[in-house]
PDB file of C-alpha atoms in Angstrom:
ATOM      1  CA  GLN A   1     107.181  14.731 176.317  1.00  0.00           C
ATOM      2  CA  ARG A   2     104.084  15.844 178.229  1.00  0.00           C
ATOM      3  CA  ALA A   3     102.498  12.412 177.724  1.00  0.00           C
ATOM      4  CA  GLU A   4     105.533  10.783 179.350  1.00  0.00           C
ATOM      5  CA  ASP A   5     105.287  12.972 182.473  1.00  0.00           C
ATOM      6  CA  PRO A   6     104.561  10.629 185.438  1.00  0.00           C
ATOM      7  CA  ASN A   7     102.336  13.309 187.024  1.00  0.00           C
ATOM      8  CA  LEU A   8     100.161  13.574 183.943  1.00  0.00           C
ATOM      9  CA  TRP A   9      97.345  11.367 185.250  1.00  0.00           C
ATOM     10  CA  SER A  10      96.900  13.377 188.419  1.00  0.00           C
ATOM     11  CA  ASN A  11      94.382  15.294 186.323  1.00  0.00           C
ATOM     12  CA  GLN A  12      92.312  12.713 184.443  1.00  0.00           C
ATOM     13  CA  GLU A  13      90.495  15.235 182.228  1.00  0.00           C
ATOM     14  CA  LYS A  14      93.666  16.942 180.993  1.00  0.00           C
ATOM     15  CA  ALA A  15      95.453  13.610 180.597  1.00  0.00           C
ATOM     16  CA  GLN A  16      92.685  12.166 178.436  1.00  0.00           C
ATOM     17  CA  ALA A  17      92.586  15.317 176.291  1.00  0.00           C
ATOM     18  CA  LEU A  18      96.357  15.167 175.797  1.00  0.00           C
ATOM     19  CA  MET A  19      96.284  11.478 174.859  1.00  0.00           C
ATOM     20  CA  ARG A  20      93.502  12.118 172.348  1.00  0.00           C
ATOM     21  CA  GLN A  21      95.591  14.881 170.803  1.00  0.00           C
ATOM     22  CA  ARG A  22      98.675  12.650 170.628  1.00  0.00           C
ATOM     23  CA  ASN A  23      96.714   9.796 169.038  1.00  0.00           C
ATOM     24  CA  GLN A  24      95.265  12.168 166.445  1.00  0.00           C
ATOM     25  CA  LEU A  25      98.710  13.507 165.556  1.00  0.00           C
ATOM     26  CA  GLU A  26     100.191  10.010 165.360  1.00  0.00           C
ATOM     27  CA  SER A  27      97.366   8.971 163.031  1.00  0.00           C
ATOM     28  CA  LEU A  28      97.898  12.032 160.837  1.00  0.00           C
ATOM     29  CA  ILE A  29     101.649  11.520 160.567  1.00  0.00           C
ATOM     30  CA  GLY A  30     101.251   7.770 159.995  1.00  0.00           C
ATOM     31  CA  ASP A  31      98.782   8.302 157.158  1.00  0.00           C
ATOM     32  CA  PHE A  32     101.056  10.897 155.551  1.00  0.00           C
ATOM     33  CA  LYS A  33     104.033   8.528 155.633  1.00  0.00           C
ATOM     34  CA  LYS A  34     101.897   5.781 154.078  1.00  0.00           C
ATOM     35  CA  ILE A  35     100.843   8.080 151.218  1.00  0.00           C
ATOM     36  CA  GLU A  36     104.471   9.173 150.753  1.00  0.00           C
ATOM     37  CA  LYS A  37     105.684   5.547 150.581  1.00  0.00           C
ATOM     38  CA  ASP A  38     102.917   4.517 148.166  1.00  0.00           C
ATOM     39  CA  TYR A  39     103.801   7.488 145.956  1.00  0.00           C
ATOM     40  CA  GLU A  40     107.496   6.502 145.837  1.00  0.00           C
ATOM     41  CA  ASP A  41     106.568   2.878 145.039  1.00  0.00           C
ATOM     42  CA  CYS A  42     104.174   3.976 142.308  1.00  0.00           C
ATOM     43  CA  LEU A  43     106.704   6.399 140.829  1.00  0.00           C
ATOM     44  CA  GLY A  44     109.398   3.712 140.764  1.00  0.00           C
ATOM     45  CA  LEU A  45     107.070   1.283 139.002  1.00  0.00           C
ATOM     46  CA  PHE A  46     106.071   3.969 136.498  1.00  0.00           C
ATOM     47  CA  ARG A  47     109.696   4.727 135.616  1.00  0.00           C
ATOM     48  CA  LEU A  48     110.467   1.023 135.188  1.00  0.00           C
ATOM     49  CA  ALA A  49     107.414   0.498 132.966  1.00  0.00           C
ATOM     50  CA  SER A  50     108.345   3.555 130.893  1.00  0.00           C
ATOM     51  CA  GLN A  51     111.832   2.214 130.252  1.00  0.00           C
ATOM     52  CA  GLU A  52     110.433  -1.141 129.170  1.00  0.00           C
ATOM     53  CA  ALA A  53     107.500   0.428 127.284  1.00  0.00           C
ATOM     54  CA  ASN A  54     105.107  -1.873 129.146  1.00  0.00           C
ATOM     55  CA  SER A  55     101.701  -0.399 128.321  1.00  0.00           C
ATOM     56  CA  GLU A  56      99.815  -2.705 130.709  1.00  0.00           C
ATOM     57  CA  ILE A  57     101.830  -1.660 133.759  1.00  0.00           C
ATOM     58  CA  LEU A  58     101.731   1.986 132.638  1.00  0.00           C
ATOM     59  CA  SER A  59      97.948   1.773 132.578  1.00  0.00           C
ATOM     60  CA  ASP A  60      97.919   0.225 136.064  1.00  0.00           C
ATOM     61  CA  THR A  61     100.207   2.921 137.485  1.00  0.00           C
ATOM     62  CA  GLN A  62      98.027   5.620 135.929  1.00  0.00           C
ATOM     63  CA  ARG A  63      95.068   4.182 137.834  1.00  0.00           C
ATOM     64  CA  ASP A  64      97.160   3.929 141.017  1.00  0.00           C
ATOM     65  CA  PHE A  65      98.238   7.564 140.708  1.00  0.00           C
ATOM     66  CA  GLN A  66      94.614   8.622 140.366  1.00  0.00           C
ATOM     67  CA  GLN A  67      93.634   6.688 143.504  1.00  0.00           C
ATOM     68  CA  LEU A  68      96.606   8.200 145.310  1.00  0.00           C
ATOM     69  CA  LEU A  69      95.457  11.678 144.317  1.00  0.00           C
ATOM     70  CA  GLU A  70      92.014  11.013 145.808  1.00  0.00           C
ATOM     71  CA  ARG A  71      93.621   9.812 149.052  1.00  0.00           C
ATOM     72  CA  LEU A  72      95.781  12.919 149.100  1.00  0.00           C
ATOM     73  CA  LYS A  73      92.758  15.190 148.695  1.00  0.00           C
ATOM     74  CA  LYS A  74      91.029  13.540 151.648  1.00  0.00           C
ATOM     75  CA  PHE A  75      94.232  13.768 153.675  1.00  0.00           C
ATOM     76  CA  GLN A  76      94.551  17.460 152.822  1.00  0.00           C
ATOM     77  CA  LEU A  77      91.095  18.081 154.286  1.00  0.00           C
ATOM     78  CA  ARG A  78      92.203  16.494 157.558  1.00  0.00           C
ATOM     79  CA  THR A  79      95.139  18.905 157.788  1.00  0.00           C
ATOM     80  CA  PHE A  80      92.648  21.788 157.654  1.00  0.00           C
ATOM     81  CA  PHE A  81      91.310  20.777 161.079  1.00  0.00           C
ATOM     82  CA  SER A  82      94.130  22.595 162.833  1.00  0.00           C
ATOM     83  CA  GLY A  83      92.002  25.056 164.792  1.00  0.00           C
ATOM     84  CA  GLU A  84      92.056  25.101 168.575  1.00  0.00           C
ATOM     85  CA  VAL A  85      88.849  23.045 168.883  1.00  0.00           C
ATOM     86  CA  ASP A  86      88.437  21.561 165.388  1.00  0.00           C
ATOM     87  CA  GLN A  87      88.987  18.059 166.792  1.00  0.00           C
ATOM     88  CA  ASN A  88      86.188  18.418 169.341  1.00  0.00           C
ATOM     89  CA  ASP A  89      82.587  17.256 169.483  1.00  0.00           C
ATOM     90  CA  CYS A  90      80.007  19.916 168.713  1.00  0.00           C
ATOM     91  CA  TYR A  91      76.579  21.133 169.718  1.00  0.00           C
ATOM     92  CA  LEU A  92      74.070  21.727 166.943  1.00  0.00           C
ATOM     93  CA  GLU A  93      70.958  23.847 167.451  1.00  0.00           C
ATOM     94  CA  VAL A  94      68.195  24.366 164.898  1.00  0.00           C
ATOM     95  CA  HIS A  95      65.424  26.961 165.097  1.00  0.00           C
ATOM     96  CA  ALA A  96      62.398  27.315 162.854  1.00  0.00           C
ATOM     97  CA  GLY A  97      61.909  30.690 161.199  1.00  0.00           C
ATOM     98  CA  ALA A  98      58.647  32.563 160.853  1.00  0.00           C
ATOM     99  CA  GLY A  99      55.936  30.639 159.049  1.00  0.00           C
ATOM    100  CA  GLY A 100      54.325  28.293 161.560  1.00  0.00           C
ATOM    101  CA  THR A 101      53.892  24.653 160.598  1.00  0.00           C
ATOM    102  CA  GLU A 102      55.698  24.983 157.265  1.00  0.00           C
ATOM    103  CA  ALA A 103      58.853  26.406 158.865  1.00  0.00           C
ATOM    104  CA  GLN A 104      58.702  23.945 161.763  1.00  0.00           C
ATOM    105  CA  ASP A 105      58.529  21.021 159.356  1.00  0.00           C
ATOM    106  CA  TRP A 106      61.538  22.433 157.509  1.00  0.00           C
ATOM    107  CA  ALA A 107      63.471  22.766 160.796  1.00  0.00           C
ATOM    108  CA  GLU A 108      62.871  19.073 161.477  1.00  0.00           C
ATOM    109  CA  MET A 109      63.997  18.159 157.941  1.00  0.00           C
ATOM    110  CA  ILE A 110      67.242  20.079 158.436  1.00  0.00           C
ATOM    111  CA  LEU A 111      67.860  18.394 161.776  1.00  0.00           C
ATOM    112  CA  LYS A 112      67.306  14.944 160.242  1.00  0.00           C
ATOM    113  CA  MET A 113      69.756  15.824 157.445  1.00  0.00           C
ATOM    114  CA  TYR A 114      72.572  16.412 159.938  1.00  0.00           C
ATOM    115  CA  ILE A 115      71.644  13.330 161.946  1.00  0.00           C
ATOM    116  CA  ARG A 116      71.827  11.199 158.776  1.00  0.00           C
ATOM    117  CA  TRP A 117      75.186  12.784 157.887  1.00  0.00           C
ATOM    118  CA  SER A 118      76.462  12.034 161.398  1.00  0.00           C
ATOM    119  CA  GLU A 119      75.327   8.413 161.168  1.00  0.00           C
ATOM    120  CA  LYS A 120      77.143   7.980 157.858  1.00  0.00           C
ATOM    121  CA  HIS A 121      80.329   9.228 159.524  1.00  0.00           C
ATOM    122  CA  ASN A 122      79.815   6.989 162.560  1.00  0.00           C
ATOM    123  CA  PHE A 123      79.350   9.976 164.868  1.00  0.00           C
ATOM    124  CA  GLU A 124      77.229   9.605 167.981  1.00  0.00           C
ATOM    125  CA  ILE A 125      74.079  11.693 168.569  1.00  0.00           C
ATOM    126  CA  THR A 126      72.881  12.801 172.020  1.00  0.00           C
ATOM    127  CA  TRP A 127      69.544  14.612 172.298  1.00  0.00           C
ATOM    128  CA  ILE A 128      69.620  17.613 174.623  1.00  0.00           C
ATOM    129  CA  GLU A 129      66.447  19.625 174.038  1.00  0.00           C
ATOM    130  CA  GLU A 130      63.476  19.630 171.696  1.00  0.00           C
ATOM    131  CA  SER A 131      60.444  21.873 171.396  1.00  0.00           C
ATOM    132  CA  SER A 132      57.835  20.252 169.148  1.00  0.00           C
ATOM    133  CA  GLY A 133      55.642  22.166 166.708  1.00  0.00           C
ATOM    134  CA  GLU A 134      51.895  22.387 167.253  1.00  0.00           C
ATOM    135  CA  GLU A 135      50.958  20.345 164.169  1.00  0.00           C
ATOM    136  CA  ALA A 136      54.230  19.017 162.764  1.00  0.00           C
ATOM    137  CA  GLY A 137      57.964  19.511 162.906  1.00  0.00           C
ATOM    138  CA  ILE A 138      59.891  21.303 165.639  1.00  0.00           C
ATOM    139  CA  LYS A 139      60.214  24.865 166.866  1.00  0.00           C
ATOM    140  CA  SER A 140      63.758  24.204 168.049  1.00  0.00           C
ATOM    141  CA  ALA A 141      66.085  21.373 169.007  1.00  0.00           C
ATOM    142  CA  SER A 142      69.606  20.869 170.358  1.00  0.00           C
ATOM    143  CA  ILE A 143      71.821  17.820 169.918  1.00  0.00           C
ATOM    144  CA  ARG A 144      75.410  16.904 170.614  1.00  0.00           C
ATOM    145  CA  ILE A 145      77.411  15.276 167.816  1.00  0.00           C
ATOM    146  CA  SER A 146      80.338  13.265 169.180  1.00  0.00           C
ATOM    147  CA  GLY A 147      83.282  12.143 167.082  1.00  0.00           C
ATOM    148  CA  THR A 148      86.758  13.269 166.055  1.00  0.00           C
ATOM    149  CA  THR A 149      86.632  16.553 164.069  1.00  0.00           C
ATOM    150  CA  ALA A 150      82.827  16.839 164.387  1.00  0.00           C
ATOM    151  CA  TYR A 151      83.179  20.577 165.008  1.00  0.00           C
ATOM    152  CA  GLY A 152      85.855  20.951 162.333  1.00  0.00           C
ATOM    153  CA  TRP A 153      83.489  19.484 159.748  1.00  0.00           C
ATOM    154  CA  LEU A 154      80.358  21.387 160.746  1.00  0.00           C
ATOM    155  CA  LYS A 155      81.634  24.757 161.970  1.00  0.00           C
ATOM    156  CA  GLY A 156      80.775  26.389 158.637  1.00  0.00           C
ATOM    157  CA  GLU A 157      77.151  25.251 158.724  1.00  0.00           C
ATOM    158  CA  SER A 158      75.925  27.998 161.070  1.00  0.00           C
ATOM    159  CA  GLY A 159      73.484  30.305 159.315  1.00  0.00           C
ATOM    160  CA  VAL A 160      70.063  30.372 157.691  1.00  0.00           C
ATOM    161  CA  HIS A 161      68.890  27.556 155.392  1.00  0.00           C
ATOM    162  CA  ARG A 162      66.113  28.302 152.886  1.00  0.00           C
ATOM    163  CA  LEU A 163      63.604  25.854 151.404  1.00  0.00           C
ATOM    164  CA  VAL A 164      61.368  26.396 148.362  1.00  0.00           C
ATOM    165  CA  ARG A 165      58.709  23.749 147.691  1.00  0.00           C
ATOM    166  CA  ILE A 166      55.045  22.987 147.160  1.00  0.00           C
ATOM    167  CA  SER A 167      53.781  22.916 150.719  1.00  0.00           C
ATOM    168  CA  PRO A 168      52.237  19.602 151.873  1.00  0.00           C
ATOM    169  CA  PHE A 169      50.287  21.688 154.416  1.00  0.00           C
ATOM    170  CA  ASP A 170      48.645  23.958 151.826  1.00  0.00           C
ATOM    171  CA  SER A 171      45.314  22.637 150.548  1.00  0.00           C
ATOM    172  CA  GLN A 172      45.764  24.750 147.389  1.00  0.00           C
ATOM    173  CA  SER A 173      49.232  23.272 146.710  1.00  0.00           C
ATOM    174  CA  ARG A 174      50.941  26.632 146.503  1.00  0.00           C
ATOM    175  CA  ARG A 175      54.687  27.184 146.535  1.00  0.00           C
ATOM    176  CA  HIS A 176      56.138  28.261 149.892  1.00  0.00           C
ATOM    177  CA  THR A 177      59.512  29.569 151.038  1.00  0.00           C
ATOM    178  CA  SER A 178      60.610  28.544 154.532  1.00  0.00           C
ATOM    179  CA  PHE A 179      63.627  29.328 156.684  1.00  0.00           C
ATOM    180  CA  ALA A 180      65.455  27.614 159.526  1.00  0.00           C
ATOM    181  CA  SER A 181      68.567  28.786 161.355  1.00  0.00           C
ATOM    182  CA  LEU A 182      71.438  26.621 162.506  1.00  0.00           C
ATOM    183  CA  ASP A 183      74.016  27.243 165.239  1.00  0.00           C
ATOM    184  CA  VAL A 184      77.073  24.998 165.551  1.00  0.00           C
ATOM    185  CA  TYR A 185      79.558  25.469 168.383  1.00  0.00           C
ATOM    186  CA  PRO A 186      82.284  23.302 169.940  1.00  0.00           C
ATOM    187  CA  VAL A 187      82.064  21.167 173.044  1.00  0.00           C
ATOM    188  CA  ILE A 188      84.842  22.308 175.375  1.00  0.00           C
ATOM    189  CA  ASP A 189      86.512  20.290 178.136  1.00  0.00           C
ATOM    190  CA  GLU A 190      88.111  21.200 181.449  1.00  0.00           C
ATOM    191  CA  THR A 191      91.360  22.152 179.734  1.00  0.00           C
ATOM    192  CA  ILE A 192      89.639  25.351 178.589  1.00  0.00           C
ATOM    193  CA  GLU A 193      88.612  27.593 181.468  1.00  0.00           C
ATOM    194  CA  ILE A 194      85.524  29.782 181.084  1.00  0.00           C
ATOM    195  CA  ASN A 195      84.740  31.926 184.130  1.00  0.00           C
ATOM    196  CA  ILE A 196      81.161  33.143 184.513  1.00  0.00           C
ATOM    197  CA  GLU A 197      80.163  35.334 187.450  1.00  0.00           C
ATOM    198  CA  GLU A 198      76.938  34.464 189.269  1.00  0.00           C
ATOM    199  CA  LYS A 199      75.591  38.008 188.836  1.00  0.00           C
ATOM    200  CA  ASP A 200      75.773  37.517 185.057  1.00  0.00           C
ATOM    201  CA  LEU A 201      73.581  34.404 185.151  1.00  0.00           C
ATOM    202  CA  ARG A 202      69.834  33.844 185.269  1.00  0.00           C
ATOM    203  CA  GLY A 203      68.523  30.325 185.711  1.00  0.00           C
ATOM    204  CA  ASP A 204      64.936  29.318 184.929  1.00  0.00           C
ATOM    205  CA  THR A 205      63.141  26.010 185.211  1.00  0.00           C
ATOM    206  CA  TYR A 206      60.174  24.905 183.129  1.00  0.00           C
ATOM    207  CA  ARG A 207      58.176  21.834 182.265  1.00  0.00           C
ATOM    208  CA  ALA A 208      59.742  19.796 179.481  1.00  0.00           C
ATOM    209  CA  SER A 209      57.608  19.634 176.350  1.00  0.00           C
ATOM    210  CA  GLY A 210      59.327  16.940 174.311  1.00  0.00           C
ATOM    211  CA  ALA A 211      59.619  13.176 174.637  1.00  0.00           C
ATOM    212  CA  GLY A 212      60.628  11.790 177.971  1.00  0.00           C
ATOM    213  CA  GLY A 213      57.717   9.958 179.536  1.00  0.00           C
ATOM    214  CA  GLN A 214      55.313  10.971 182.265  1.00  0.00           C
ATOM    215  CA  HIS A 215      58.000  12.383 184.550  1.00  0.00           C
ATOM    216  CA  VAL A 216      58.929  15.340 182.359  1.00  0.00           C
ATOM    217  CA  ASN A 217      55.287  16.300 181.968  1.00  0.00           C
ATOM    218  CA  LYS A 218      54.716  16.558 185.735  1.00  0.00           C
ATOM    219  CA  THR A 219      57.821  18.348 187.013  1.00  0.00           C
ATOM    220  CA  ASP A 220      59.747  21.494 186.108  1.00  0.00           C
ATOM    221  CA  SER A 221      62.920  19.519 185.392  1.00  0.00           C
ATOM    222  CA  ALA A 222      64.002  21.420 182.264  1.00  0.00           C
ATOM    223  CA  VAL A 223      66.561  24.197 182.810  1.00  0.00           C
ATOM    224  CA  ARG A 224      67.238  27.384 180.852  1.00  0.00           C
ATOM    225  CA  MET A 225      70.408  29.394 181.550  1.00  0.00           C
ATOM    226  CA  THR A 226      70.795  32.975 180.318  1.00  0.00           C
ATOM    227  CA  HIS A 227      74.069  34.910 180.213  1.00  0.00           C
ATOM    228  CA  LEU A 228      72.832  38.436 180.848  1.00  0.00           C
ATOM    229  CA  PRO A 229      75.733  40.473 179.343  1.00  0.00           C
ATOM    230  CA  THR A 230      75.473  38.725 175.959  1.00  0.00           C
ATOM    231  CA  GLY A 231      71.887  37.450 175.966  1.00  0.00           C
ATOM    232  CA  ILE A 232      73.127  33.949 175.087  1.00  0.00           C
ATOM    233  CA  VAL A 233      70.691  31.248 176.187  1.00  0.00           C
ATOM    234  CA  SER A 234      71.202  27.509 176.636  1.00  0.00           C
ATOM    235  CA  GLN A 235      68.653  24.969 177.758  1.00  0.00           C
ATOM    236  CA  CYS A 236      68.445  21.263 178.492  1.00  0.00           C
ATOM    237  CA  GLN A 237      65.580  18.878 179.198  1.00  0.00           C
ATOM    238  CA  ASN A 238      66.881  15.434 178.289  1.00  0.00           C
ATOM    239  CA  ASN A 239      67.497  14.331 181.903  1.00  0.00           C
ATOM    240  CA  ARG A 240      64.869  13.669 184.548  1.00  0.00           C
ATOM    241  CA  SER A 241      67.118  15.352 187.087  1.00  0.00           C
ATOM    242  CA  GLN A 242      66.945  19.143 187.209  1.00  0.00           C
ATOM    243  CA  HIS A 243      70.479  19.146 188.625  1.00  0.00           C
ATOM    244  CA  ARG A 244      71.867  17.199 185.653  1.00  0.00           C
ATOM    245  CA  ASN A 245      70.014  19.415 183.201  1.00  0.00           C
ATOM    246  CA  ARG A 246      71.557  22.458 184.892  1.00  0.00           C
ATOM    247  CA  ILE A 247      75.057  21.002 184.545  1.00  0.00           C
ATOM    248  CA  GLN A 248      74.437  20.275 180.840  1.00  0.00           C
ATOM    249  CA  ALA A 249      72.946  23.728 180.232  1.00  0.00           C
ATOM    250  CA  MET A 250      75.964  25.370 181.913  1.00  0.00           C
ATOM    251  CA  SER A 251      78.337  23.281 179.809  1.00  0.00           C
ATOM    252  CA  MET A 252      76.543  24.420 176.653  1.00  0.00           C
ATOM    253  CA  LEU A 253      76.540  28.042 177.822  1.00  0.00           C
ATOM    254  CA  LYS A 254      80.306  27.963 178.394  1.00  0.00           C
ATOM    255  CA  ALA A 255      80.774  26.389 174.961  1.00  0.00           C
ATOM    256  CA  ARG A 256      78.743  29.160 173.329  1.00  0.00           C
ATOM    257  CA  LEU A 257      80.710  31.868 175.135  1.00  0.00           C
ATOM    258  CA  PHE A 258      83.963  30.235 174.023  1.00  0.00           C
ATOM    259  CA  ASP A 259      82.643  30.033 170.475  1.00  0.00           C
ATOM    260  CA  LEU A 260      81.735  33.721 170.617  1.00  0.00           C
ATOM    261  CA  GLU A 261      85.290  34.623 171.573  1.00  0.00           C
ATOM    262  CA  LEU A 262      86.658  32.250 168.932  1.00  0.00           C
ATOM    263  CA  LYS A 263      84.632  33.933 166.203  1.00  0.00           C
ATOM    264  CA  LYS A 264      85.785  37.365 167.350  1.00  0.00           C
ATOM    265  CA  ARG A 265      89.389  36.280 167.157  1.00  0.00           C
ATOM    266  CA  GLU A 266      88.951  34.744 163.698  1.00  0.00           C
ATOM    267  CA  ASP A 267      87.232  37.771 162.222  1.00  0.00           C
ATOM    268  CA  LYS A 268      86.993  41.089 164.050  1.00  0.00           C
ATOM    269  CA  SER A 269      84.330  42.351 161.691  1.00  0.00           C
ATOM    270  CA  ARG A 270      82.027  39.332 162.038  1.00  0.00           C
ATOM    271  CA  GLU A 271      78.745  40.019 163.768  1.00  0.00           C
ATOM    272  CA  GLU A 272      78.831  38.894 167.382  1.00  0.00           C
ATOM    273  CA  ARG A 273      76.837  35.814 168.175  1.00  0.00           C
ATOM    274  CA  ASP A 274      74.621  37.547 170.745  1.00  0.00           C
ATOM    275  CA  GLU A 275      73.156  39.761 168.001  1.00  0.00           C
ATOM    276  CA  LYS A 276      70.592  37.543 166.304  1.00  0.00           C
ATOM    277  CA  VAL A 277      70.020  37.896 162.575  1.00  0.00           C
ATOM    278  CA  ASP A 278      66.564  37.609 161.036  1.00  0.00           C
ATOM    279  CA  ILE A 279      65.746  34.056 159.972  1.00  0.00           C
ATOM    280  CA  ALA A 280      64.655  35.277 156.562  1.00  0.00           C
ATOM    281  CA  TRP A 281      65.843  36.639 153.214  1.00  0.00           C
ATOM    282  CA  GLY A 282      69.375  37.982 152.913  1.00  0.00           C
ATOM    283  CA  HIS A 283      71.039  35.866 155.588  1.00  0.00           C
ATOM    284  CA  GLN A 284      70.843  32.380 154.123  1.00  0.00           C
ATOM    285  CA  ILE A 285      73.961  30.297 153.467  1.00  0.00           C
ATOM    286  CA  ARG A 286      72.232  27.610 151.386  1.00  0.00           C
ATOM    287  CA  SER A 287      69.051  27.256 149.320  1.00  0.00           C
ATOM    288  CA  TYR A 288      67.176  23.981 148.834  1.00  0.00           C
ATOM    289  CA  VAL A 289      64.778  24.240 145.890  1.00  0.00           C
ATOM    290  CA  LEU A 290      62.324  21.376 145.323  1.00  0.00           C
ATOM    291  CA  HIS A 291      59.981  23.300 142.989  1.00  0.00           C
ATOM    292  CA  PRO A 292      59.838  24.437 140.181  1.00  0.00           C
ATOM    293  CA  TYR A 293      63.229  22.772 139.664  1.00  0.00           C
ATOM    294  CA  GLN A 294      65.496  20.527 141.759  1.00  0.00           C
ATOM    295  CA  MET A 295      68.632  22.186 143.101  1.00  0.00           C
ATOM    296  CA  VAL A 296      70.612  22.785 146.284  1.00  0.00           C
ATOM    297  CA  LYS A 297      73.054  25.694 146.122  1.00  0.00           C
ATOM    298  CA  ASP A 298      75.554  26.977 148.677  1.00  0.00           C
ATOM    299  CA  LEU A 299      75.449  30.755 148.351  1.00  0.00           C
ATOM    300  CA  ARG A 300      78.945  31.237 149.809  1.00  0.00           C
ATOM    301  CA  THR A 301      80.901  28.851 147.584  1.00  0.00           C
ATOM    302  CA  GLY A 302      78.597  28.503 144.564  1.00  0.00           C
ATOM    303  CA  ARG A 303      78.585  24.718 144.961  1.00  0.00           C
ATOM    304  CA  GLU A 304      75.455  23.096 143.518  1.00  0.00           C
ATOM    305  CA  HIS A 305      73.827  19.676 143.828  1.00  0.00           C
ATOM    306  CA  ALA A 306      71.031  18.549 141.494  1.00  0.00           C
ATOM    307  CA  ASN A 307      69.629  15.898 143.850  1.00  0.00           C
ATOM    308  CA  PRO A 308      67.980  17.562 146.891  1.00  0.00           C
ATOM    309  CA  SER A 309      66.634  14.214 148.131  1.00  0.00           C
ATOM    310  CA  ALA A 310      70.183  12.872 148.498  1.00  0.00           C
ATOM    311  CA  VAL A 311      71.312  16.068 150.226  1.00  0.00           C
ATOM    312  CA  LEU A 312      68.417  15.938 152.697  1.00  0.00           C
ATOM    313  CA  ASP A 313      69.376  12.313 153.365  1.00  0.00           C
ATOM    314  CA  GLY A 314      72.762  13.499 154.624  1.00  0.00           C
ATOM    315  CA  ASP A 315      74.816  13.674 151.418  1.00  0.00           C
ATOM    316  CA  ILE A 316      76.439  17.036 152.231  1.00  0.00           C
ATOM    317  CA  ASP A 317      80.159  16.194 152.101  1.00  0.00           C
ATOM    318  CA  ASP A 318      80.623  18.142 148.845  1.00  0.00           C
ATOM    319  CA  PHE A 319      79.311  21.296 150.484  1.00  0.00           C
ATOM    320  CA  LEU A 320      81.402  20.805 153.623  1.00  0.00           C
ATOM    321  CA  GLU A 321      84.617  20.068 151.713  1.00  0.00           C
ATOM    322  CA  THR A 322      84.157  22.989 149.307  1.00  0.00           C
ATOM    323  CA  PHE A 323      83.615  25.398 152.191  1.00  0.00           C
ATOM    324  CA  LEU A 324      86.682  24.093 154.047  1.00  0.00           C
ATOM    325  CA  LEU A 325      88.856  24.494 150.969  1.00  0.00           C
ATOM    326  CA  LYS A 326      87.608  28.003 150.238  1.00  0.00           C
ATOM    327  CA  ASP A 327      87.876  29.074 153.873  1.00  0.00           C
ATOM    328  CA  LYS A 328      91.450  27.771 154.103  1.00  0.00           C
ATOM    329  CA  VAL A 329      92.518  29.549 150.917  1.00  0.00           C
ATOM    330  CA  LYS A 330      90.876  32.777 152.111  1.00  0.00           C
ATOM    331  CA  LYS A 331      92.827  32.651 155.372  1.00  0.00           C
TER     332      LYS A 331
END
């Protein structure tokens, strides 16, 4: 009914958001009806084959039922994205833990893992900020992942990721443990109002340190915004224009404040996002062991994968799906 309102397009932003929501719902309902119809057709064929004792058709319907079950499982996951912003794009930030070059290399590996996963799902990547390591890897980086349900898929990935391996930076080939932290929060549009008072803001400019050509190395175009009451910081350096970087940094800051409130509503006892946890032992959500054995284990769900190389190449759907299922059951 709202989509049919002739005054809808007087506000382009809200109109586009509403149309996206309607299209998503129509797609969900359409896919459900298709599964329902295919099930009825398959069931009818099975009953007919049973009456005639046709083993060949019975075998075919058994296969069809199995395929239908797999489609139903994937459809069920889509119904879990019913949160207020589950359908939205998301920001993803990675920070290297203590440990210098080793940790910075691990932070870059983690970032590449999510980029590869995004590419496999046909999501779009936009670079926002990157602080390179002295020798290798990155100290921190921020990207935007754009695509339907990007936040819904990745919202459970926030936390500390731990790597155990023989360090390529250790001349004695000793085993090292490294940590990197990940923050995932939703991109919000103009339909969600976040009011920030000027007295609660501090804006700083600095010289961009990442890629961007000669311009970023000669001007203080990068912008860092700090929300003083919470200590939340957002920064952007991907534009040559300081003004555009400020707009992007403010957008990210509002998204983080919204995410903070969202987390509070979901779980009153959860630690607030402005209180940073140590990027070290005791706070990790997943361990990636490359030596002395090969294993990736999610410490929240118990899900394991015996091929770390595939996981680091973006094969993380098993972990994401298992977390979504467990989280939904818990709620």
